[in-house]
XYZ file of C-alpha atoms in Angstrom:
542
model
C -35.312 164.908 -15.888
C -37.986 163.981 -17.820
C -38.892 159.875 -18.480
C -39.112 160.641 -22.302
C -35.773 162.643 -21.881
C -33.987 160.237 -19.846
C -34.410 157.541 -22.881
C -33.739 160.184 -25.484
C -30.802 160.181 -23.988
C -29.969 156.043 -22.958
C -30.998 155.694 -26.226
C -28.353 158.261 -28.178
C -26.320 155.208 -29.127
C -29.500 155.662 -31.541
C -29.019 158.693 -32.778
C -26.573 157.950 -36.722
C -26.216 160.903 -39.098
C -28.029 160.970 -41.762
C -31.192 159.246 -40.798
C -34.356 161.517 -40.779
C -37.362 160.909 -38.909
C -40.253 158.394 -40.577
C -40.884 159.458 -44.327
C -44.496 159.979 -44.104
C -48.101 159.060 -46.050
C -45.902 158.164 -49.167
C -47.001 158.194 -52.142
C -48.782 154.064 -51.984
C -46.954 153.835 -54.742
C -43.399 153.533 -53.135
C -45.032 151.335 -50.323
C -46.035 149.443 -52.623
C -42.558 148.679 -54.088
C -41.026 148.044 -50.863
C -40.620 145.239 -48.851
C -43.592 145.426 -45.204
C -42.338 146.037 -42.257
C -42.318 143.690 -39.441
C -43.719 144.514 -36.438
C -43.566 141.378 -34.311
C -45.652 142.884 -30.591
C -44.489 139.345 -27.625
C -46.432 139.265 -24.686
C -44.681 137.295 -21.870
C -47.476 134.296 -20.343
C -50.034 136.639 -21.368
C -53.201 133.662 -21.821
C -55.833 133.302 -24.780
C -58.136 133.690 -22.545
C -57.049 137.291 -20.785
C -57.904 138.619 -24.833
C -61.633 139.744 -25.256
C -60.907 138.843 -29.076
C -61.079 135.207 -28.171
C -64.339 135.862 -26.523
C -64.176 134.795 -22.915
C -65.833 136.431 -21.133
C -65.932 138.316 -17.726
C -62.286 138.743 -17.990
C -60.646 142.091 -18.924
C -60.908 143.977 -22.288
C -58.108 144.435 -24.416
C -59.199 146.494 -27.390
C -56.210 147.467 -28.856
C -55.263 143.552 -29.831
C -58.546 143.281 -30.361
C -57.874 145.523 -33.060
C -55.255 143.347 -34.775
C -57.544 140.509 -34.920
C -60.826 142.881 -36.462
C -58.021 144.988 -39.651
C -56.763 141.091 -40.272
C -56.343 137.239 -38.419
C -56.938 135.509 -35.716
C -55.406 131.962 -35.193
C -57.892 129.905 -32.879
C -55.031 127.614 -32.833
C -51.911 128.697 -32.346
C -49.643 125.778 -30.526
C -46.222 126.441 -28.073
C -43.944 124.391 -28.840
C -41.965 124.333 -24.973
C -43.955 126.293 -22.680
C -41.619 128.042 -20.819
C -40.194 131.246 -21.271
C -35.802 131.234 -23.471
C -37.032 127.899 -25.274
C -40.132 129.905 -26.009
C -37.872 133.174 -27.629
C -35.411 131.035 -29.218
C -38.018 128.944 -31.279
C -39.158 132.092 -32.966
C -35.363 133.333 -33.252
C -34.388 130.254 -35.258
C -37.892 128.114 -36.448
C -36.179 125.228 -34.638
C -37.491 122.882 -32.383
C -35.999 122.947 -28.464
C -34.188 119.200 -29.122
C -32.474 121.181 -32.503
C -31.688 124.393 -31.177
C -30.067 122.890 -27.881
C -32.261 126.205 -25.793
C -34.836 123.462 -23.527
C -35.110 124.495 -21.158
C -34.447 128.052 -18.512
C -30.958 126.327 -17.661
C -28.797 125.543 -20.984
C -27.140 128.128 -22.612
C -28.417 130.025 -25.878
C -26.333 129.766 -28.436
C -26.270 133.414 -30.590
C -24.034 132.085 -33.354
C -26.114 130.360 -35.115
C -29.087 131.704 -38.019
C -31.888 133.478 -36.621
C -34.538 135.122 -38.702
C -33.283 138.791 -37.737
C -29.826 137.303 -39.338
C -31.702 137.027 -41.914
C -33.690 139.791 -42.817
C -30.235 141.777 -41.418
C -28.340 140.012 -45.075
C -31.003 141.441 -46.948
C -31.914 144.778 -46.611
C -33.094 145.152 -43.543
C -33.101 146.956 -40.891
C -33.426 145.528 -36.849
C -33.989 146.333 -34.067
C -34.981 143.667 -30.726
C -36.004 145.420 -27.573
C -37.898 144.085 -24.059
C -37.436 140.952 -23.714
C -35.597 138.191 -25.357
C -34.823 135.885 -21.344
C -31.054 134.685 -23.927
C -28.275 135.352 -21.967
C -24.843 137.409 -24.140
C -25.141 140.250 -26.863
C -28.383 139.279 -29.498
C -27.375 139.114 -32.798
C -28.905 139.953 -35.971
C -30.288 142.902 -34.271
C -28.846 146.449 -35.484
C -30.029 148.026 -31.994
C -30.869 146.666 -29.443
C -32.614 147.337 -25.542
C -33.494 144.047 -23.756
C -33.920 143.406 -19.827
C -32.073 141.878 -17.683
C -33.057 138.176 -17.183
C -37.089 138.539 -16.877
C -36.245 141.926 -15.687
C -37.760 144.673 -13.632
C -41.398 146.391 -13.331
C -40.349 149.579 -11.567
C -37.687 151.361 -13.163
C -35.856 148.855 -14.468
C -32.557 147.754 -16.189
C -32.098 147.567 -19.823
C -29.182 146.638 -21.809
C -28.710 148.321 -24.781
C -26.028 147.674 -26.955
C -24.866 145.627 -24.572
C -24.863 148.671 -22.603
C -25.936 148.220 -18.817
C -28.795 151.212 -17.603
C -31.100 151.674 -15.175
C -34.358 154.497 -17.114
C -36.935 155.193 -14.692
C -39.951 154.563 -15.066
C -43.060 151.647 -15.982
C -41.607 148.629 -18.205
C -44.510 148.383 -20.170
C -44.256 151.888 -21.004
C -40.769 152.148 -21.484
C -40.882 149.683 -23.490
C -43.471 150.416 -26.128
C -41.664 154.501 -25.812
C -38.357 153.371 -26.560
C -40.000 150.842 -29.861
C -41.781 154.408 -31.746
C -38.520 156.404 -30.398
C -36.635 153.699 -33.188
C -39.245 153.230 -35.934
C -38.827 157.269 -36.098
C -34.782 156.803 -36.023
C -34.887 154.917 -38.520
C -33.699 154.964 -42.174
C -37.035 155.699 -43.878
C -35.449 154.552 -46.972
C -34.981 150.759 -45.591
C -37.858 147.711 -44.339
C -37.956 147.349 -40.670
C -38.116 144.785 -38.443
C -38.729 145.171 -34.873
C -39.340 142.479 -32.509
C -40.961 144.411 -29.570
C -41.767 142.673 -26.848
C -43.478 143.806 -23.846
C -41.891 141.406 -19.959
C -45.614 141.867 -19.213
C -47.550 140.263 -17.450
C -44.536 137.996 -16.169
C -44.411 136.493 -12.678
C -44.958 139.120 -10.072
C -46.890 141.014 -10.745
C -46.871 145.336 -10.810
C -48.821 146.874 -12.413
C -49.626 150.624 -13.439
C -51.039 152.491 -10.748
C -52.790 154.474 -13.417
C -54.374 150.259 -13.819
C -54.116 149.067 -10.158
C -56.458 151.711 -9.048
C -58.798 150.540 -10.800
C -57.924 147.162 -11.906
C -58.349 146.341 -7.711
C -61.198 146.979 -7.697
C -62.780 144.334 -10.314
C -64.022 140.990 -9.017
C -63.307 138.789 -12.490
C -65.672 135.245 -13.216
C -63.647 132.135 -11.965
C -63.319 129.202 -14.019
C -65.635 125.729 -13.608
C -62.409 124.006 -12.554
C -60.587 125.975 -10.123
C -61.669 123.403 -7.205
C -60.283 120.582 -9.405
C -58.758 117.273 -7.817
C -57.395 115.727 -10.613
C -59.208 112.611 -10.006
C -59.017 110.463 -13.456
C -55.747 112.119 -15.009
C -52.431 110.894 -13.473
C -49.655 111.930 -10.875
C -48.239 114.811 -13.021
C -51.755 117.217 -12.466
C -51.343 115.436 -9.093
C -47.818 116.464 -7.792
C -47.163 119.950 -9.328
C -46.835 122.640 -7.321
C -48.720 125.479 -9.303
C -51.411 126.257 -7.273
C -53.284 129.818 -6.542
C -54.373 128.142 -2.907
C -50.981 127.007 -1.937
C -48.020 127.276 -4.430
C -48.091 131.113 -5.055
C -46.048 133.783 -2.152
C -48.273 134.924 -0.172
C -45.328 138.416 -0.303
C -44.941 138.643 -3.398
C -48.275 137.286 -6.326
C -50.592 138.355 -3.447
C -48.827 141.697 -1.853
C -49.813 140.310 1.913
C -46.237 142.633 3.418
C -43.944 140.462 5.052
C -44.327 141.727 8.709
C -48.515 140.769 7.955
C -47.587 137.564 6.966
C -45.798 137.312 10.745
C -48.983 138.183 12.227
C -50.893 135.556 10.786
C -48.220 133.035 10.885
C -48.237 132.101 7.423
C -45.030 130.893 6.666
C -43.061 131.804 3.015
C -45.093 129.397 0.191
C -41.224 129.939 -1.471
C -37.609 131.120 0.017
C -37.241 134.736 -1.851
C -41.003 135.358 -0.752
C -40.509 138.354 1.125
C -37.185 139.025 -0.417
C -39.318 139.739 -3.795
C -42.107 142.385 -2.656
C -39.074 144.075 -1.121
C -37.008 143.365 -4.185
C -39.847 144.488 -6.606
C -41.007 147.181 -3.762
C -38.291 148.842 -2.937
C -37.179 149.301 -6.922
C -40.334 152.084 -6.847
C -38.978 155.907 -6.072
C -40.680 157.911 -3.307
C -43.467 158.692 -5.145
C -44.200 155.369 -6.705
C -44.512 153.500 -2.951
C -46.376 156.244 -1.393
C -49.329 155.348 -4.570
C -48.407 151.730 -4.434
C -49.629 151.496 -0.667
C -52.285 153.711 -0.562
C -54.023 151.970 -3.061
C -52.475 147.849 -1.702
C -52.880 148.091 2.400
C -55.967 149.014 2.809
C -56.738 145.905 0.517
C -54.115 143.437 2.651
C -55.198 145.792 6.498
C -58.922 144.008 4.983
C -57.284 140.213 4.696
C -55.630 140.813 7.530
C -59.286 141.211 10.038
C -60.881 138.808 7.933
C -58.206 136.512 7.539
C -58.500 134.453 11.541
C -62.250 133.562 9.629
C -61.651 132.085 6.169
C -61.761 128.629 5.549
C -59.650 127.557 2.656
C -62.506 127.119 0.988
C -62.350 131.296 1.017
C -58.765 132.131 1.319
C -58.535 130.415 -3.183
C -61.168 132.372 -4.013
C -59.710 136.007 -2.460
C -56.413 134.918 -4.008
C -57.057 134.312 -7.189
C -58.894 137.960 -7.095
C -55.781 139.073 -5.756
C -54.084 136.968 -8.779
C -56.627 138.241 -11.398
C -56.466 142.550 -10.489
C -52.830 142.495 -10.221
C -52.257 140.192 -13.843
C -55.172 141.372 -15.823
C -53.408 144.520 -14.527
C -50.608 144.550 -16.218
C -52.005 143.443 -19.747
C -53.380 146.765 -19.596
C -50.082 148.428 -20.065
C -49.340 146.205 -22.507
C -53.338 146.878 -24.614
C -51.913 150.551 -24.385
C -48.655 150.415 -25.860
C -50.892 148.502 -28.732
C -53.220 150.930 -29.464
C -49.799 153.469 -29.462
C -48.044 151.622 -31.690
C -50.978 150.901 -34.388
C -51.754 154.954 -34.509
C -48.154 155.461 -35.266
C -48.140 153.441 -37.643
C -51.128 154.843 -39.382
C -50.376 158.020 -38.219
C -46.860 158.571 -40.518
C -48.356 155.569 -43.414
C -46.558 153.241 -42.836
C -50.251 150.586 -41.727
C -50.619 148.765 -45.526
C -47.064 148.013 -45.833
C -46.777 146.549 -42.650
C -47.073 143.178 -40.862
C -47.945 143.472 -36.773
C -48.493 140.422 -35.012
C -50.206 140.272 -31.965
C -48.717 136.679 -29.195
C -47.453 135.018 -26.194
C -44.368 133.222 -25.846
C -47.297 130.595 -24.350
C -50.618 130.245 -22.925
C -51.154 130.505 -19.101
C -53.041 129.107 -15.695
C -55.966 131.477 -15.432
C -57.181 129.669 -12.339
C -58.048 126.628 -14.754
C -57.280 123.237 -12.852
C -56.551 125.821 -9.812
C -52.864 126.933 -10.590
C -51.032 129.591 -12.484
C -48.037 129.789 -14.230
C -47.406 127.032 -17.762
C -44.978 123.903 -18.811
C -48.056 121.540 -18.648
C -49.280 120.006 -23.049
C -52.791 120.570 -21.154
C -54.632 123.438 -23.257
C -53.998 126.355 -21.260
C -50.716 126.850 -20.890
C -50.049 124.844 -24.739
C -52.547 127.195 -26.318
C -50.936 131.064 -26.677
C -53.132 133.838 -28.805
C -52.114 134.819 -32.324
C -52.930 138.113 -34.091
C -52.085 139.558 -37.017
C -52.408 141.922 -39.525
C -51.771 142.661 -43.266
C -54.066 144.526 -45.628
C -52.544 143.999 -48.766
C -52.961 140.232 -48.419
C -54.523 139.409 -45.475
C -58.659 140.341 -45.105
C -59.805 141.662 -42.339
C -62.360 139.946 -39.776
C -59.663 136.771 -40.965
C -60.178 133.163 -38.640
C -58.036 130.394 -39.338
C -58.114 126.886 -37.576
C -55.480 125.421 -38.705
C -52.815 123.671 -36.644
C -49.425 126.207 -35.991
C -47.347 126.640 -33.886
C -45.034 129.153 -32.659
C -41.617 127.053 -34.562
C -44.303 129.037 -38.232
C -43.204 132.593 -37.465
C -39.710 132.873 -38.240
C -40.555 131.202 -42.108
C -43.702 133.724 -42.731
C -41.129 136.221 -41.883
C -38.899 135.238 -44.181
C -41.546 134.642 -46.937
C -42.913 137.397 -46.559
C -39.876 140.090 -47.024
C -38.961 136.956 -50.254
C -35.741 135.665 -48.615
C -35.269 131.637 -49.006
C -35.513 130.280 -46.095
C -33.402 127.171 -44.582
C -33.304 124.246 -45.155
C -33.342 123.083 -41.536
C -36.572 124.940 -40.217
C -39.299 123.507 -39.057
C -41.635 125.077 -39.856
C -43.413 125.700 -42.900
C -45.087 129.775 -43.945
C -47.933 130.897 -42.374
C -48.499 132.911 -45.547
C -50.990 131.235 -48.126
C -52.860 130.069 -44.551
C -54.104 133.867 -43.759
C -54.495 134.281 -47.938
C -56.243 131.495 -47.502
C -54.336 129.878 -50.084
C -53.647 127.315 -49.001
C -54.370 123.721 -49.857
C -53.183 120.660 -47.888
C -51.782 121.989 -43.349
C -50.729 120.125 -40.741
C -52.394 117.604 -39.614
C -50.569 117.363 -35.981
C -48.061 119.215 -34.020
C -45.537 117.543 -31.877
C -44.836 119.116 -27.767
C -41.663 118.804 -25.365
C -41.218 119.787 -22.427
C -37.590 119.977 -19.948
C -37.349 121.475 -16.511
C -37.527 119.280 -14.059
C -37.659 118.596 -11.240
C -37.876 122.735 -10.763
C -40.139 125.438 -9.995
C -43.802 123.975 -10.226
C -42.046 120.411 -10.060
C -44.243 119.806 -13.841
C -42.751 116.882 -14.742
C -41.052 115.862 -18.166
C -43.529 115.426 -21.062
C -43.432 114.885 -24.742
C -47.138 114.458 -27.108
C -48.853 115.080 -30.144
C -51.931 116.925 -30.769
C -54.578 116.152 -33.756
C -57.844 118.204 -34.304
C -59.554 115.950 -32.303
C -57.021 114.605 -29.163
C -53.561 114.005 -27.504
C -51.472 112.745 -26.359
C -48.902 112.918 -23.478
C -45.708 111.204 -22.861
C -43.864 112.270 -19.159
C -40.772 110.138 -17.946
C -37.877 110.403 -15.986
C -39.480 109.764 -12.670
C -42.680 108.298 -14.065
C -43.248 106.399 -17.058
C -47.324 107.356 -17.169
C -49.984 108.145 -21.342
C -52.292 110.564 -21.114
C -55.150 110.657 -24.116
C -57.808 113.056 -24.417
C -60.993 113.926 -26.385
C -60.824 117.103 -26.667
C -64.282 117.416 -28.638
C -65.958 115.554 -25.718
C -63.302 116.644 -23.380
C -62.535 119.710 -23.179
C -61.180 120.212 -20.373
C -59.220 117.191 -20.430
C -60.798 115.983 -17.181
C -60.057 112.152 -18.073
C -57.923 110.356 -19.187
C -58.644 107.424 -21.256
C -55.515 105.728 -22.715
C -56.864 102.419 -21.416
C -60.858 102.958 -21.828
C -61.255 99.808 -24.088
C -63.128 101.935 -25.933
C -60.040 104.908 -27.698
C -57.990 101.299 -28.227
C -58.130 102.190 -32.059
C -57.616 106.005 -30.725
C -54.025 104.860 -29.039
C -52.747 103.526 -32.159
C -52.994 106.516 -33.511
C -51.526 108.945 -31.864
C -48.766 106.769 -30.816
C -48.254 106.341 -34.941
C -48.569 109.842 -35.042
C -46.127 109.842 -32.187
C -43.415 108.253 -34.286
C -44.122 109.456 -37.312
C -43.333 112.639 -35.741
C -40.599 112.474 -33.822
C -39.298 110.618 -36.481
C -39.497 113.878 -38.561
C -38.045 116.627 -36.480
C -35.516 114.404 -34.969
C -36.454 113.557 -31.716
C -35.968 110.603 -29.817
C -35.357 108.756 -26.498
C -31.741 109.140 -26.827
C -32.513 112.895 -26.547
C -34.645 113.522 -24.319
C -31.519 111.171 -21.041
C -28.868 113.623 -23.077
C -30.881 116.733 -21.821
C -31.853 115.567 -18.803
C -27.665 114.406 -17.530
C -27.082 118.090 -19.115
C -29.637 119.192 -16.849
C -28.811 117.363 -13.759
C -25.332 118.339 -13.537
C -25.741 122.177 -13.466
C -29.019 121.957 -10.718
C -27.035 119.124 -8.502
C -23.608 120.977 -8.201
């Protein structure tokens, strides 16, 4: 059975009597009378630096994602409220900070019974679908159709939970997610507006690109960041004690793809207990043909590494591991970009592009070797800032650039605003609609951040903070009590904490005031921090 026929069979639950294919090329007047459609594309751990529209040279090209910026708006200061997978998605759905929606970390459960924007759209005549990664346990609520990955999902021959039923579908997860999304659009009711959450697993760890991309990307060499060998001088204990270093903390087998037997032969110990198991599990999902193609490319790379390893310095190993990381990470993004192109082409070819809001974002930012790191979690810019590009020809002019401070709490109210649905009073975000149409006369001047998942993998300490246009104040707490203050204008890479610098005494006072104001505005407190800490420790210590 072909891959497409497998998808069709697996999505048989979509077949509803009376549903036809998309009404192509509908008259403009008919389209104008409709509420806008929404295609909300979210990837996982996609750093803004890895989108070529943001202008970072020496990395990959994302021509299709860039089309959204060219035809609409690009946000230069979009930020997450809590830089970790499941909490970010809970914020996206509810429009509320983590401490309000209850999903503060990847451990605590998410309450699907609370309100979310797809539920409200569904109640107001929208067809809704969620396809791909959501990383929130339980049957998704607010969707006419859902096909989600269990947990983090797998890159090759993944399982999907389709309307509550688990099925394994042969193929590559990024392509399958795109094909399922396009199929749902083709089979929707053309007389109703739609909201599609088209959410990719990629480029989440561990990084396994599609065959067409790893054959290309493993031959590439990528520019290293200036801070790859950062020693964290001038920063507090949180930066020193993290476990996110590419050389020290990435898995040799699971991440760098060094075969377990080669690790044993070279005497390389596992970084984490699941290092070799991850390699075997991920590649073990491949069928014979997929595995043969993979081995034909990766075996020579690892054989060359095996030959050179005895004479490699620690610096040499960091250079090698950085390139291995970038080759696979960016290779995964290439398939995401392919899918975005297919989606944009489909909307245009079916006369839907003028009346469809298309969003591209990620659940958070990611480190691509800055400070020597991978992963996310910190309030430092690379993981705090996320990509955001939105097109909607009816209201957003091509080439719009937005520099105001926005966050993922703003997604839900924005979609409801465009749909003409009343925004619930308990949503803490603000609609970005007038920002994009350049009608906004006022906007927020500061944003608030929280992070809770510690002690845990990567050992990023609990913290919260405030960022304004120029300054950032962070408080690390629980097993330490440290404050960090950064002048982002003079120190955009956040290399020097100026909290105790007398020259910044007035700035420090001002930022403490802003932090107190935001904590009061959003309803956060030290009591919240202690409650969530206790709930977390009660679970992880069991």
